[in-house]
PDB file of C-alpha atoms in Angstrom:
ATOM      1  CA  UNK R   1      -7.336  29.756  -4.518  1.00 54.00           C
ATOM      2  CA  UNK R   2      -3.875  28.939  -4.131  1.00 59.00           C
ATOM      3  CA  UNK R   3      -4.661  25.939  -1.359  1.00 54.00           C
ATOM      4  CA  UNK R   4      -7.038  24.343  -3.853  1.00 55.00           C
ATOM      5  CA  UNK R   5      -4.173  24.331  -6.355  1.00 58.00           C
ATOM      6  CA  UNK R   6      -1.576  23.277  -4.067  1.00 56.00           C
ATOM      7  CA  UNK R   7      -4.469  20.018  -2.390  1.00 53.00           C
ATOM      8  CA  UNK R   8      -5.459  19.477  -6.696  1.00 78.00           C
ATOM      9  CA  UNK R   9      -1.633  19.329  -7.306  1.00 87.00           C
ATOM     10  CA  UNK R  10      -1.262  17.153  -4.431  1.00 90.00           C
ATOM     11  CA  UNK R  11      -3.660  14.498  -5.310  1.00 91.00           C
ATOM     12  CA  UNK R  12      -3.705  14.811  -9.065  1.00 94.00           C
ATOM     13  CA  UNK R  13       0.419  13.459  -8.459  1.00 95.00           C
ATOM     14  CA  UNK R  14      -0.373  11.217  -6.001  1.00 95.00           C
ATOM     15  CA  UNK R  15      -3.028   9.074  -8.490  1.00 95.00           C
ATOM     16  CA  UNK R  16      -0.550   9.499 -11.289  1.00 97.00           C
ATOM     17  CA  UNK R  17       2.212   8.134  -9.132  1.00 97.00           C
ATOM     18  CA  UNK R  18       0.097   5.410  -7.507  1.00 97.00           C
ATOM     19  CA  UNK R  19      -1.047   4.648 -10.561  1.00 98.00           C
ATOM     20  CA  UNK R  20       2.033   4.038 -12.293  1.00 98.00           C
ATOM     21  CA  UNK R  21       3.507   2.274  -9.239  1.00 97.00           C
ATOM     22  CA  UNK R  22       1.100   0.154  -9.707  1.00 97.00           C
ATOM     23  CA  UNK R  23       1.353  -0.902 -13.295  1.00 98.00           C
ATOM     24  CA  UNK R  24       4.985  -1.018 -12.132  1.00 97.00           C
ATOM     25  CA  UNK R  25       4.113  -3.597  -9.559  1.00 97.00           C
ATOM     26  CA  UNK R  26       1.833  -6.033 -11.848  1.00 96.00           C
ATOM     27  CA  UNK R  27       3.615  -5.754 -14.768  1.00 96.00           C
ATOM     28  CA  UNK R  28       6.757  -6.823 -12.753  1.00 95.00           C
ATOM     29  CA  UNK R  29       4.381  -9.485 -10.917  1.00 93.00           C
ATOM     30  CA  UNK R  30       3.252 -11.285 -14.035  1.00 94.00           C
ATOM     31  CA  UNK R  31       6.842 -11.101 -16.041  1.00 91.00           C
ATOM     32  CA  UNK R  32       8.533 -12.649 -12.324  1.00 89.00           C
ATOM     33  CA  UNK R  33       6.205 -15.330 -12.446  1.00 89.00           C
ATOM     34  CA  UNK R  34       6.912 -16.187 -15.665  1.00 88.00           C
ATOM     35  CA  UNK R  35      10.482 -16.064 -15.592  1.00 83.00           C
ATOM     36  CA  UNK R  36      10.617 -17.826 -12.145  1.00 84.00           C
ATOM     37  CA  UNK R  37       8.028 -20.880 -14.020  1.00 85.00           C
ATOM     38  CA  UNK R  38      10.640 -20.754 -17.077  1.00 84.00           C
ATOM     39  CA  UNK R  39      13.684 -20.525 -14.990  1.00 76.00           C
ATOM     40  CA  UNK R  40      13.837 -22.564 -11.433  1.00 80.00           C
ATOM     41  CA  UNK R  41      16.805 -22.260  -9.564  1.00 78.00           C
ATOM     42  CA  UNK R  42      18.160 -19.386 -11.339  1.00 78.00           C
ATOM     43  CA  UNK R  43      20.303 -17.070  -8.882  1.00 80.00           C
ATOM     44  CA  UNK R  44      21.059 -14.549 -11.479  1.00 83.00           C
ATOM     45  CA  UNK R  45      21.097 -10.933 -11.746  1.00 88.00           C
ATOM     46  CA  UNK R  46      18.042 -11.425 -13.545  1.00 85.00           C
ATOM     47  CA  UNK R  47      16.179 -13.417 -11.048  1.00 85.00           C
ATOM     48  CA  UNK R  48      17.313 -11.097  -8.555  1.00 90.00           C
ATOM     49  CA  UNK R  49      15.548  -8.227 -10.176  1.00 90.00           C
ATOM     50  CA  UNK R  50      12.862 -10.062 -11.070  1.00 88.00           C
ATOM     51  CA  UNK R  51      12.318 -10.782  -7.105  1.00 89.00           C
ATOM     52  CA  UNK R  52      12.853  -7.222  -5.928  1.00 94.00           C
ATOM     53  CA  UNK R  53      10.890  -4.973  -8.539  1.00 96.00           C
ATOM     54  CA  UNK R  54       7.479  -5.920  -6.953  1.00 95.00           C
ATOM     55  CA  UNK R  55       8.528  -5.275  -3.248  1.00 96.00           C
ATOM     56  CA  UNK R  56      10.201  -2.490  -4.196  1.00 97.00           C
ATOM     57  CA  UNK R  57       7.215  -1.133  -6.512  1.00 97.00           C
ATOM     58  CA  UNK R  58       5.218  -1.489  -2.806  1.00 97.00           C
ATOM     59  CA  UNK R  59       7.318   1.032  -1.118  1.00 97.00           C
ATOM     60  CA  UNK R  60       7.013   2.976  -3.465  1.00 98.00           C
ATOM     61  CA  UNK R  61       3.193   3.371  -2.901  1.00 97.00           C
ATOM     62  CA  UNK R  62       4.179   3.812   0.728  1.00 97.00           C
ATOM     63  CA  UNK R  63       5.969   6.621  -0.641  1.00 97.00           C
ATOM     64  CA  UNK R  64       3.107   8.156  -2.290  1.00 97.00           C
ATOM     65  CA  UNK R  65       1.478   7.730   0.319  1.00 97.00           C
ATOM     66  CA  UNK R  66       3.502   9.375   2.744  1.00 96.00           C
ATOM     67  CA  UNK R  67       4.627  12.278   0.433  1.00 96.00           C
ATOM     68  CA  UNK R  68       0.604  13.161   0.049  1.00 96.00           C
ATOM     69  CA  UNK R  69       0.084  13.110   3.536  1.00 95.00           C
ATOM     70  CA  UNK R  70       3.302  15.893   3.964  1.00 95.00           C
ATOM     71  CA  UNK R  71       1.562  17.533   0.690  1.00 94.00           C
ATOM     72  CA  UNK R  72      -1.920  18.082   1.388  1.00 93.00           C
ATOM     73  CA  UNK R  73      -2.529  21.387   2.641  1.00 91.00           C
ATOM     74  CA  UNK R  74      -6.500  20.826   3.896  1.00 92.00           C
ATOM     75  CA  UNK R  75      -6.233  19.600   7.107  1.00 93.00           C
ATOM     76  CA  UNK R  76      -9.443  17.682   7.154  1.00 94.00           C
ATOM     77  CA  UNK R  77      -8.358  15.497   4.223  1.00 92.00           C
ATOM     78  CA  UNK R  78      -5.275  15.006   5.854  1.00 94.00           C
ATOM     79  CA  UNK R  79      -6.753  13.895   9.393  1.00 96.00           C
ATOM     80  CA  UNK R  80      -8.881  11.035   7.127  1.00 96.00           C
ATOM     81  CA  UNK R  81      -6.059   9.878   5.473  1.00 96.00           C
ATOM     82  CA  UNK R  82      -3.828   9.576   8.904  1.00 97.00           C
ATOM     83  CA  UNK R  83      -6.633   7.973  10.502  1.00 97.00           C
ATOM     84  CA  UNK R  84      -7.483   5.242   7.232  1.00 97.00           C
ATOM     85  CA  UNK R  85      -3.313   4.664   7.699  1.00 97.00           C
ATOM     86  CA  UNK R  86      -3.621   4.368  11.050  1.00 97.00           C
ATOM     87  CA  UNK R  87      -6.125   1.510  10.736  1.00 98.00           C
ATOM     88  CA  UNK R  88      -4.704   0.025   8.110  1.00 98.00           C
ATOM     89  CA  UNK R  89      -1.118  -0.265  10.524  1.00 98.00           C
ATOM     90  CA  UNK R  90      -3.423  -1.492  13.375  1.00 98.00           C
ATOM     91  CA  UNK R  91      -5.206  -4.286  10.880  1.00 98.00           C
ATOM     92  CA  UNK R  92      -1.942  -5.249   9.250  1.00 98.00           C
ATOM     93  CA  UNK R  93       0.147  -5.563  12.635  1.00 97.00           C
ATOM     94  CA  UNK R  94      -2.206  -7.130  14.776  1.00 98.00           C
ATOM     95  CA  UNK R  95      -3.119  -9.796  12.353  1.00 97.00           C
ATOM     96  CA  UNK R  96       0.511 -10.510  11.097  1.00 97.00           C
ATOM     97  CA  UNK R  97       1.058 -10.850  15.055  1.00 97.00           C
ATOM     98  CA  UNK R  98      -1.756 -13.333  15.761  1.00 98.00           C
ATOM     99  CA  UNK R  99      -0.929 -14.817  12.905  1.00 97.00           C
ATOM    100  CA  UNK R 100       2.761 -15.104  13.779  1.00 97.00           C
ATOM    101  CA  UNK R 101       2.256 -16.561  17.395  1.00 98.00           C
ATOM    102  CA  UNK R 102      -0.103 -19.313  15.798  1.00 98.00           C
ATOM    103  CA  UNK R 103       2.186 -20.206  13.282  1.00 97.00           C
ATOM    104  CA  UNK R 104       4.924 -20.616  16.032  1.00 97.00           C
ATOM    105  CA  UNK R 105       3.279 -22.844  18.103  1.00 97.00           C
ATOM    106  CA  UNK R 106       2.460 -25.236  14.893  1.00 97.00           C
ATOM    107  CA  UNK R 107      -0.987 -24.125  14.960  1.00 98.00           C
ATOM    108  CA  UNK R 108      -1.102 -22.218  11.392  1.00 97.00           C
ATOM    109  CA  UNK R 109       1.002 -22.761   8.585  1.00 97.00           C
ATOM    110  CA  UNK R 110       3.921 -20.595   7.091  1.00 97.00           C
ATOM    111  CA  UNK R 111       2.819 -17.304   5.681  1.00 95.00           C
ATOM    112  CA  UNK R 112       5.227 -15.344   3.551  1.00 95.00           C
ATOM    113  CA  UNK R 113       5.813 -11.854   4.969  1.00 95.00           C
ATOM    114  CA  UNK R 114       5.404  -9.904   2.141  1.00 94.00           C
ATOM    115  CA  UNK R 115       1.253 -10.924   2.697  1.00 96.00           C
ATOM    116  CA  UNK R 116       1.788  -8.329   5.395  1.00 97.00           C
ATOM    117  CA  UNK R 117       1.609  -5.237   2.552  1.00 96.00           C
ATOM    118  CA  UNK R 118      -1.393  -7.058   1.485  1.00 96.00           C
ATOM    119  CA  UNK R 119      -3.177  -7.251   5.021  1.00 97.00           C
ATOM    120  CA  UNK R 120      -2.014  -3.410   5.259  1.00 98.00           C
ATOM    121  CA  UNK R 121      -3.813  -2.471   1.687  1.00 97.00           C
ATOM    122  CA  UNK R 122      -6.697  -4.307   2.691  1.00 98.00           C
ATOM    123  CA  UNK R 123      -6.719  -2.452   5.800  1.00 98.00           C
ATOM    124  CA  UNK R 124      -6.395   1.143   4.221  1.00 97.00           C
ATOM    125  CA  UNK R 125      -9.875  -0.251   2.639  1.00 97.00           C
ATOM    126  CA  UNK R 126     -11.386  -0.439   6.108  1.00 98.00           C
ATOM    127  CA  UNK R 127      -9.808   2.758   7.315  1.00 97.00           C
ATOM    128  CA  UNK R 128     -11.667   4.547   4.413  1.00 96.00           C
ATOM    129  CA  UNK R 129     -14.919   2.971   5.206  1.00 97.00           C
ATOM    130  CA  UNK R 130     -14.623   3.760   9.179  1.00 97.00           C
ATOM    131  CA  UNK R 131     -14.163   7.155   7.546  1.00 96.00           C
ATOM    132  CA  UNK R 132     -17.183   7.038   5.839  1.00 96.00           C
ATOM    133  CA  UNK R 133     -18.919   6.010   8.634  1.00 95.00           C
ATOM    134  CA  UNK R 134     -17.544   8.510  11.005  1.00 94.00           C
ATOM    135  CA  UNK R 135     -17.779  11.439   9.322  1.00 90.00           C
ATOM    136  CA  UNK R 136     -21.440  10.623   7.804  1.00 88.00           C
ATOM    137  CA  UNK R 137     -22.456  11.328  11.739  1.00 71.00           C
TER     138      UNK R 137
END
């Protein structure tokens, strides 16, 4: 009884956190836009912020992430989630690294780095269906 509490404590905080992480990160997306359309060429402390709350609203689902992965106490669950990371960090990688040797030899244009997070989410989407697939066996 106790490990069902500690794995329903463990993933009830990590939706609430992602979740608000989230909101964090949109919210902070939208009002950065804005300010950036209203404001070019500002430096301030302001803009400043406005740059850094989405990346840093990203590690913070890393965070999550990670502390659920330390948290969950069935095994099992915690195997799927290493392996959906796992693909998601192979997805993410490899493509930023094609992706980086084309656009150094002129042959792909400029790609802002933080797309990299996005490759990575997308790829925790294929590690969960290669779960789903593997474990349906």
């Amino acid at each position: 009884m106790e490990a069902y509490m500690q794995r329903h404590t463990a993933r009830r905080r990590y939706n609430r956190d992602i979740l608000i992480a989230s909101a964090v990160y949109g919210a902070s997306l939208i009002l950065g836009s804005f300010w950036f359309r209203d404001h070019p060429g500002n430096a301030g402390v302001l803009a400043y912020t406005a740059a850094l709350v989405p990346g840093l609203s990203i590690v913070a689902i890393f965070g999550v992430i990670g502390r659920y992965l330390v948290e969950e106490g069935d095994e099992y669950l915690r195997m799927l989630r290493i392996r959906q990371a796992l693909i998601a960090s192979a997805v993410a990688l490899g493509l930023s690294t094609v992706w980086g040797f084309l656009e150094n030899y002129g042959l792909a244009p400029h790609l802002a780095v933080f797309w990299v997070a996005v490759i990575w989410f997308a790829g925790f989407a294929v590690g969960a269906l290669v779960n789903r697939v593997i474990e349906r066996r």
